[in-house]
Amino acid sequence: MEYTKPLPAVNADNEQFWKGCADHELRFQKCTQCGFVRWPASIICPECHSGDTELIRANGKGTVYSFVVYHVAYHPEFKDDLPYVVALVELDEGPRILSNIVGCAPGDVACDMPVEVVWEDITGEWSLPKFRPLS
Ligand code: ZN
């Protein structure tokens, strides 16, 4: 079935992240000067302004920092998913990324709930990181 929802907007900074997702890996820039792991990707460290960086692979685990339950589809292609959860997931390595919580009822989602990444292969090229409760 054709995927009709919006696709990631790739640029030079986030390209490595999305390539990692295609390989089912969460890759982030880590500053080699101060150790800060950053998201969104950027050309310099927001903490110390160094341009020295390495890519790290996150372990895919974190906790729900905040979340909302969508009961209205603000894009028509999400209508069949209602109600669904949009959450800010704080990863063990530090970055907070926006994603969906899947694998449980929206009413079961809570702040500080442990979650782990699960991959949704949306096209032959793209995979999206989603999160489910850590069992
Ligand atoms: Zn830094």
PDB file of C-alpha atoms and ligand atoms in Angstrom:
ATOM      1  CA  MET A   1       0.000   0.000   0.000  1.00  0.00           C
ATOM      2  CA  GLU A   2       1.303   3.430  -0.890  1.00  0.00           C
ATOM      3  CA  TYR A   3       2.423   5.601   2.024  1.00  0.00           C
ATOM      4  CA  THR A   4       0.544   8.893   1.832  1.00  0.00           C
ATOM      5  CA  LYS A   5       1.585  10.674   5.028  1.00  0.00           C
ATOM      6  CA  PRO A   6       4.311  13.339   4.996  1.00  0.00           C
ATOM      7  CA  LEU A   7       7.873  12.070   4.586  1.00  0.00           C
ATOM      8  CA  PRO A   8      10.901  13.310   6.534  1.00  0.00           C
ATOM      9  CA  ALA A   9      12.465  16.559   5.298  1.00  0.00           C
ATOM     10  CA  VAL A  10      16.113  15.652   4.882  1.00  0.00           C
ATOM     11  CA  ASN A  11      18.904  18.216   4.914  1.00  0.00           C
ATOM     12  CA  ALA A  12      22.682  18.096   5.235  1.00  0.00           C
ATOM     13  CA  ASP A  13      22.493  18.224   9.040  1.00  0.00           C
ATOM     14  CA  ASN A  14      19.917  15.477   9.675  1.00  0.00           C
ATOM     15  CA  GLU A  15      20.854  13.187   6.790  1.00  0.00           C
ATOM     16  CA  GLN A  16      22.874  10.845   9.041  1.00  0.00           C
ATOM     17  CA  PHE A  17      19.941  10.512  11.423  1.00  0.00           C
ATOM     18  CA  TRP A  18      17.562   9.423   8.664  1.00  0.00           C
ATOM     19  CA  LYS A  19      20.145   7.093   7.122  1.00  0.00           C
ATOM     20  CA  GLY A  20      20.475   5.525  10.559  1.00  0.00           C
ATOM     21  CA  CYS A  21      16.720   5.074  10.767  1.00  0.00           C
ATOM     22  CA  ALA A  22      16.797   3.196   7.466  1.00  0.00           C
ATOM     23  CA  ASP A  23      19.225   0.804   9.204  1.00  0.00           C
ATOM     24  CA  HIS A  24      17.031   0.756  12.344  1.00  0.00           C
ATOM     25  CA  GLU A  25      19.584   2.728  14.354  1.00  0.00           C
ATOM     26  CA  LEU A  26      19.090   5.990  16.224  1.00  0.00           C
ATOM     27  CA  ARG A  27      22.199   8.002  15.354  1.00  0.00           C
ATOM     28  CA  PHE A  28      22.982  11.312  17.000  1.00  0.00           C
ATOM     29  CA  GLN A  29      25.794  13.804  16.911  1.00  0.00           C
ATOM     30  CA  LYS A  30      27.930  13.828  20.058  1.00  0.00           C
ATOM     31  CA  CYS A  31      30.274  16.719  20.708  1.00  0.00           C
ATOM     32  CA  THR A  32      33.817  15.387  21.105  1.00  0.00           C
ATOM     33  CA  GLN A  33      34.756  18.470  23.154  1.00  0.00           C
ATOM     34  CA  CYS A  34      32.061  18.517  25.861  1.00  0.00           C
ATOM     35  CA  GLY A  35      30.181  15.244  25.271  1.00  0.00           C
ATOM     36  CA  PHE A  36      26.769  16.805  24.638  1.00  0.00           C
ATOM     37  CA  VAL A  37      24.497  14.580  22.519  1.00  0.00           C
ATOM     38  CA  ARG A  38      22.326  16.815  20.409  1.00  0.00           C
ATOM     39  CA  TRP A  39      19.067  16.770  18.544  1.00  0.00           C
ATOM     40  CA  PRO A  40      18.147  18.360  16.241  1.00  0.00           C
ATOM     41  CA  ALA A  41      21.366  17.971  14.330  1.00  0.00           C
ATOM     42  CA  SER A  42      23.461  21.103  13.863  1.00  0.00           C
ATOM     43  CA  ILE A  43      26.854  22.136  12.525  1.00  0.00           C
ATOM     44  CA  ILE A  44      28.111  23.271  15.928  1.00  0.00           C
ATOM     45  CA  CYS A  45      27.495  22.208  19.510  1.00  0.00           C
ATOM     46  CA  PRO A  46      24.805  24.369  21.166  1.00  0.00           C
ATOM     47  CA  GLU A  47      26.583  23.925  24.520  1.00  0.00           C
ATOM     48  CA  CYS A  48      30.229  24.788  23.708  1.00  0.00           C
ATOM     49  CA  HIS A  49      30.097  25.889  20.031  1.00  0.00           C
ATOM     50  CA  SER A  50      32.639  23.302  18.940  1.00  0.00           C
ATOM     51  CA  GLY A  51      32.331  21.895  15.437  1.00  0.00           C
ATOM     52  CA  ASP A  52      34.024  18.636  16.441  1.00  0.00           C
ATOM     53  CA  THR A  53      31.497  15.844  16.458  1.00  0.00           C
ATOM     54  CA  GLU A  54      31.118  12.095  16.232  1.00  0.00           C
ATOM     55  CA  LEU A  55      28.097   9.947  15.517  1.00  0.00           C
ATOM     56  CA  ILE A  56      26.837   7.702  18.284  1.00  0.00           C
ATOM     57  CA  ARG A  57      24.200   4.985  18.215  1.00  0.00           C
ATOM     58  CA  ALA A  58      21.566   5.423  20.916  1.00  0.00           C
ATOM     59  CA  ASN A  59      20.354   2.309  22.709  1.00  0.00           C
ATOM     60  CA  GLY A  60      16.739   3.068  21.754  1.00  0.00           C
ATOM     61  CA  LYS A  61      15.511   3.310  25.326  1.00  0.00           C
ATOM     62  CA  GLY A  62      14.118   6.279  27.186  1.00  0.00           C
ATOM     63  CA  THR A  63      11.125   7.651  29.017  1.00  0.00           C
ATOM     64  CA  VAL A  64       8.064   9.685  28.093  1.00  0.00           C
ATOM     65  CA  TYR A  65       8.927  13.289  28.948  1.00  0.00           C
ATOM     66  CA  SER A  66       5.574  14.711  27.843  1.00  0.00           C
ATOM     67  CA  PHE A  67       2.742  13.692  25.560  1.00  0.00           C
ATOM     68  CA  VAL A  68      -0.614  14.623  24.060  1.00  0.00           C
ATOM     69  CA  VAL A  69      -3.427  12.484  22.685  1.00  0.00           C
ATOM     70  CA  TYR A  70      -4.666  13.640  19.293  1.00  0.00           C
ATOM     71  CA  HIS A  71      -8.418  13.353  18.806  1.00  0.00           C
ATOM     72  CA  VAL A  72      -8.470  15.598  15.734  1.00  0.00           C
ATOM     73  CA  ALA A  73      -6.645  14.907  12.475  1.00  0.00           C
ATOM     74  CA  TYR A  74      -4.831  18.083  11.502  1.00  0.00           C
ATOM     75  CA  HIS A  75      -3.654  16.285   8.355  1.00  0.00           C
ATOM     76  CA  PRO A  76      -6.259  14.133   6.556  1.00  0.00           C
ATOM     77  CA  GLU A  77      -3.907  11.154   6.243  1.00  0.00           C
ATOM     78  CA  PHE A  78      -3.830  10.732  10.035  1.00  0.00           C
ATOM     79  CA  LYS A  79      -7.611  10.428  10.361  1.00  0.00           C
ATOM     80  CA  ASP A  80      -7.642   6.634  10.542  1.00  0.00           C
ATOM     81  CA  ASP A  81      -5.064   6.676  13.363  1.00  0.00           C
ATOM     82  CA  LEU A  82      -7.240   8.644  15.805  1.00  0.00           C
ATOM     83  CA  PRO A  83      -6.866   8.747  18.706  1.00  0.00           C
ATOM     84  CA  TYR A  84      -3.053   8.581  18.717  1.00  0.00           C
ATOM     85  CA  VAL A  85      -0.268   9.729  21.002  1.00  0.00           C
ATOM     86  CA  VAL A  86       2.415  12.269  20.118  1.00  0.00           C
ATOM     87  CA  ALA A  87       5.139  12.201  22.729  1.00  0.00           C
ATOM     88  CA  LEU A  88       8.413  13.835  23.560  1.00  0.00           C
ATOM     89  CA  VAL A  89      10.643  10.885  24.419  1.00  0.00           C
ATOM     90  CA  GLU A  90      13.751  11.568  26.463  1.00  0.00           C
ATOM     91  CA  LEU A  91      16.380   9.065  25.386  1.00  0.00           C
ATOM     92  CA  ASP A  92      18.935   7.572  27.786  1.00  0.00           C
ATOM     93  CA  GLU A  93      21.665   9.531  25.950  1.00  0.00           C
ATOM     94  CA  GLY A  94      19.880  12.846  26.527  1.00  0.00           C
ATOM     95  CA  PRO A  95      18.118  13.978  23.342  1.00  0.00           C
ATOM     96  CA  ARG A  96      14.357  14.441  23.410  1.00  0.00           C
ATOM     97  CA  ILE A  97      12.680  13.456  20.163  1.00  0.00           C
ATOM     98  CA  LEU A  98       9.101  13.766  18.991  1.00  0.00           C
ATOM     99  CA  SER A  99       7.476  10.508  18.045  1.00  0.00           C
ATOM    100  CA  ASN A 100       4.419   8.348  18.618  1.00  0.00           C
ATOM    101  CA  ILE A 101       3.747   5.890  21.425  1.00  0.00           C
ATOM    102  CA  VAL A 102       2.405   2.658  19.978  1.00  0.00           C
ATOM    103  CA  GLY A 103       1.585  -0.765  21.326  1.00  0.00           C
ATOM    104  CA  CYS A 104      -0.717   0.413  24.107  1.00  0.00           C
ATOM    105  CA  ALA A 105      -3.937   2.356  24.527  1.00  0.00           C
ATOM    106  CA  PRO A 106      -3.539   6.164  24.580  1.00  0.00           C
ATOM    107  CA  GLY A 107      -5.015   6.158  28.084  1.00  0.00           C
ATOM    108  CA  ASP A 108      -2.182   3.946  29.320  1.00  0.00           C
ATOM    109  CA  VAL A 109       0.555   6.435  28.401  1.00  0.00           C
ATOM    110  CA  ALA A 110       2.051   8.363  31.317  1.00  0.00           C
ATOM    111  CA  CYS A 111       4.955  10.701  31.893  1.00  0.00           C
ATOM    112  CA  ASP A 112       8.181   8.927  32.967  1.00  0.00           C
ATOM    113  CA  MET A 113       6.919   5.665  31.451  1.00  0.00           C
ATOM    114  CA  PRO A 114       9.881   3.602  30.179  1.00  0.00           C
ATOM    115  CA  VAL A 115       9.753   3.063  26.414  1.00  0.00           C
ATOM    116  CA  GLU A 116      11.857   1.488  23.691  1.00  0.00           C
ATOM    117  CA  VAL A 117      12.136   2.197  20.006  1.00  0.00           C
ATOM    118  CA  VAL A 118      10.250   0.145  17.457  1.00  0.00           C
ATOM    119  CA  TRP A 119      10.659   0.707  13.746  1.00  0.00           C
ATOM    120  CA  GLU A 120       7.914   1.437  11.262  1.00  0.00           C
ATOM    121  CA  ASP A 121       9.114   0.765   7.727  1.00  0.00           C
ATOM    122  CA  ILE A 122       6.926   3.183   5.807  1.00  0.00           C
ATOM    123  CA  THR A 123       8.472   2.817   2.360  1.00  0.00           C
ATOM    124  CA  GLY A 124      11.365   0.893   0.872  1.00  0.00           C
ATOM    125  CA  GLU A 125      13.533   3.899   1.715  1.00  0.00           C
ATOM    126  CA  TRP A 126      12.149   5.293   4.952  1.00  0.00           C
ATOM    127  CA  SER A 127      11.735   3.981   8.475  1.00  0.00           C
ATOM    128  CA  LEU A 128      10.295   5.960  11.361  1.00  0.00           C
ATOM    129  CA  PRO A 129      11.283   5.508  15.008  1.00  0.00           C
ATOM    130  CA  LYS A 130       8.241   4.968  17.209  1.00  0.00           C
ATOM    131  CA  PHE A 131       8.170   3.946  20.851  1.00  0.00           C
ATOM    132  CA  ARG A 132       6.329   1.279  22.805  1.00  0.00           C
ATOM    133  CA  PRO A 133       6.144   0.575  26.519  1.00  0.00           C
ATOM    134  CA  LEU A 134       9.228  -1.235  27.757  1.00  0.00           C
ATOM    135  CA  SER A 135       8.086  -4.589  29.029  1.00  0.00           C
TER     136      SER A 135
HETATM  137 ZN    ZN B   1      30.121  20.711  23.013  1.00  0.00          ZN
END
